[in-house]
Coordinates of C-alpha atoms in Angstrom, one line a residue:
X1 CA -2.5 -10.6 34.9
X2 CA 0.4 -8.6 36.4
X3 CA 1.8 -5.5 34.6
X4 CA 5.2 -7.2 33.9
X5 CA 3.4 -10.1 32.3
X6 CA 1.5 -7.8 30.1
X7 CA 4.7 -6.1 29.0
X8 CA 6.1 -9.5 28.1
X9 CA 3.0 -10.3 26.0
X10 CA 3.3 -6.9 24.2
X11 CA 6.9 -7.5 23.5
X12 CA 6.2 -11.0 22.1
X13 CA 3.3 -9.5 20.0
X14 CA 5.7 -6.8 18.7
X15 CA 8.4 -9.3 17.7
X16 CA 5.8 -11.7 16.1
X17 CA 4.3 -8.8 14.2
X18 CA 7.7 -7.7 12.9
X19 CA 8.4 -11.1 11.5
X20 CA 5.0 -12.3 10.4
X21 CA 2.6 -10.1 8.4
X22 CA -0.2 -12.7 8.9
X23 CA 0.1 -12.4 12.7
X24 CA 0.1 -8.6 12.5
X25 CA -2.9 -8.5 10.1
X26 CA -5.0 -11.0 12.1
X27 CA -4.0 -10.7 15.7
X28 CA -3.1 -7.0 15.9
X29 CA -5.3 -5.4 13.3
X30 CA -8.1 -8.0 13.8
X31 CA -8.7 -8.7 10.1
X32 CA -8.9 -12.1 8.4
X33 CA -6.2 -12.9 5.8
X34 CA -8.0 -14.8 3.1
X35 CA -6.2 -17.0 0.6
X36 CA -6.2 -14.3 -2.1
X37 CA -4.8 -11.8 0.4
X38 CA -1.9 -14.2 1.1
X39 CA -1.2 -14.4 -2.6
X40 CA -1.3 -10.6 -2.9
X41 CA 1.0 -10.3 0.1
X42 CA 3.4 -12.8 -1.4
X43 CA 3.5 -10.8 -4.7
X44 CA 4.0 -7.5 -2.8
X45 CA 7.1 -9.0 -1.2
X46 CA 8.5 -10.3 -4.5
X47 CA 7.6 -7.5 -6.9
X48 CA 8.6 -3.8 -6.9
X49 CA 5.7 -3.0 -9.3
X50 CA 2.4 -4.7 -8.5
X51 CA -1.2 -4.2 -9.6
X52 CA -4.3 -5.9 -8.2
X53 CA -7.5 -5.6 -10.1
X54 CA -10.5 -7.2 -8.4
X55 CA -14.2 -6.6 -7.9
X56 CA -15.7 -4.8 -4.9
X57 CA -15.7 -6.6 -1.5
X58 CA -12.5 -8.6 -1.9
X59 CA -10.7 -6.6 0.8
X60 CA -8.2 -4.9 -1.5
X61 CA -8.0 -1.7 0.4
X62 CA -7.9 -3.5 3.7
X63 CA -5.0 -5.7 2.7
X64 CA -3.0 -2.9 1.1
X65 CA -3.7 -0.6 4.1
X66 CA -2.5 -3.4 6.5
X67 CA 0.6 -3.9 4.3
X68 CA 1.3 -0.1 4.3
X69 CA 1.0 0.1 8.1
X70 CA 3.2 -3.0 8.6
X71 CA 5.9 -1.5 6.3
X72 CA 5.7 1.9 8.1
X73 CA 5.9 0.4 11.6
X74 CA 8.5 -2.2 11.0
X75 CA 10.7 -0.9 8.1
X76 CA 12.4 2.4 8.6
X77 CA 11.4 4.6 5.7
X78 CA 12.5 8.1 4.8
X79 CA 11.5 11.4 6.4
X80 CA 11.0 12.7 9.9
X81 CA 8.4 12.7 12.7
X82 CA 5.6 15.2 11.9
X83 CA 1.8 15.5 11.5
X84 CA -0.2 17.7 9.2
X85 CA -3.4 17.5 7.1
X86 CA -1.6 15.7 4.3
X87 CA 0.8 13.4 6.0
X88 CA 1.5 11.3 9.1
X89 CA 5.0 11.2 10.5
X90 CA 6.3 8.4 12.8
X91 CA 9.0 8.4 15.4
X92 CA 10.9 5.7 13.5
X93 CA 11.4 8.1 10.6
X94 CA 8.5 6.7 8.4
X95 CA 6.0 9.0 6.9
X96 CA 2.7 8.5 5.0
X97 CA 1.8 11.2 2.5
X98 CA -1.7 11.7 1.0
X99 CA -1.9 13.1 -2.5
X100 CA -4.7 13.5 -5.0
X101 CA -4.8 11.9 -8.4
X102 CA -3.9 14.6 -10.9
X103 CA -2.0 16.6 -8.4
X104 CA 1.7 17.4 -8.3
X105 CA 4.2 15.0 -6.8
X106 CA 7.4 16.7 -8.0
X107 CA 10.2 16.5 -5.5
X108 CA 8.8 13.4 -3.8
X109 CA 11.2 10.5 -3.1
X110 CA 9.0 7.8 -1.8
X111 CA 10.0 4.3 -0.7
X112 CA 6.5 3.0 -1.3
X113 CA 3.6 4.4 -3.4
X114 CA 0.2 3.0 -2.9
X115 CA -2.5 4.0 -5.4
X116 CA -6.0 2.8 -4.2
X117 CA -9.0 3.1 -6.6
X118 CA -7.5 6.0 -8.6
X119 CA -9.9 5.8 -11.6
X120 CA -12.8 8.2 -11.8
X121 CA -15.4 8.7 -14.5
X122 CA -16.1 6.2 -17.2
X123 CA -15.5 8.1 -20.4
X124 CA -12.4 7.5 -22.4
X125 CA -11.3 11.1 -21.8
X126 CA -11.6 10.8 -18.0
X127 CA -9.8 7.4 -17.9
X128 CA -7.1 8.7 -20.2
X129 CA -6.5 11.7 -17.9
X130 CA -5.7 9.4 -15.1
X131 CA -3.4 7.2 -17.2
X132 CA -1.6 10.3 -18.5
X133 CA -1.1 11.6 -14.9
X134 CA 0.1 8.1 -13.9
X135 CA 2.7 7.8 -16.7
X136 CA 3.8 11.4 -17.1
X137 CA 3.7 12.8 -13.5
X138 CA 3.8 9.9 -11.0
X139 CA 6.0 7.2 -12.6
X140 CA 9.0 9.5 -13.2
X141 CA 9.2 10.2 -9.4
X142 CA 9.3 6.6 -8.5
X143 CA 12.9 5.3 -8.1
X144 CA 13.7 1.9 -9.4
X145 CA 14.3 0.7 -5.8
X146 CA 10.9 2.0 -4.7
X147 CA 7.8 -0.1 -4.6
X148 CA 4.7 0.9 -6.6
X149 CA 1.4 -0.8 -5.7
X150 CA -1.8 -0.1 -7.6
X151 CA -5.1 -1.6 -6.4
X152 CA -8.6 -1.0 -7.7
X153 CA -11.9 -2.0 -9.1
X154 CA -11.8 -2.1 -12.9
X155 CA -14.0 0.3 -14.9
X156 CA -13.5 -0.9 -18.4
X157 CA -11.7 -3.8 -20.2
X158 CA -9.1 -1.2 -21.4
X159 CA -8.5 0.9 -18.3
X160 CA -5.2 1.6 -16.6
X161 CA -5.6 -1.4 -14.2
X162 CA -6.0 -3.8 -17.1
X163 CA -3.0 -2.3 -18.9
X164 CA -0.8 -2.6 -15.8
X165 CA -2.0 -6.1 -15.1
X166 CA -1.0 -7.2 -18.6
X167 CA 2.6 -5.8 -18.0
X168 CA 3.2 -8.1 -15.1

């Protein structure tokens, strides 16, 4: 295939990916979009606050990572192009920051927050520490127009994921 034809195909793939998450997820990233992923994606697009609680091996992290990449690539998000140990900056102005649960997030103004498997420990004290950080430190930094996505495997019937799921 000639070079101009390859560029046309790349341009078509880019435009298709921009308009169709399923195309991006399957054809560009090479992952399979299962029915439950399609439901989760629909809910991500219709809710600013969304929590998915599911057992291991349901592709939670895969779907949410794909969604984050799709948003970063095709939706201009805040910040500038840069790279460091804790963030990736993109030429379209998007930026992905990595933060630890329990750490400070003061001064952040995110467009999208993705929390993936943030629970640790199984004691009530350990689970309460995460819930306290979530409500007292993280939530106050999330603007009402920002998207907050929480995904994880439940630890107990009363953990943060269950609480958030009940609020939906």
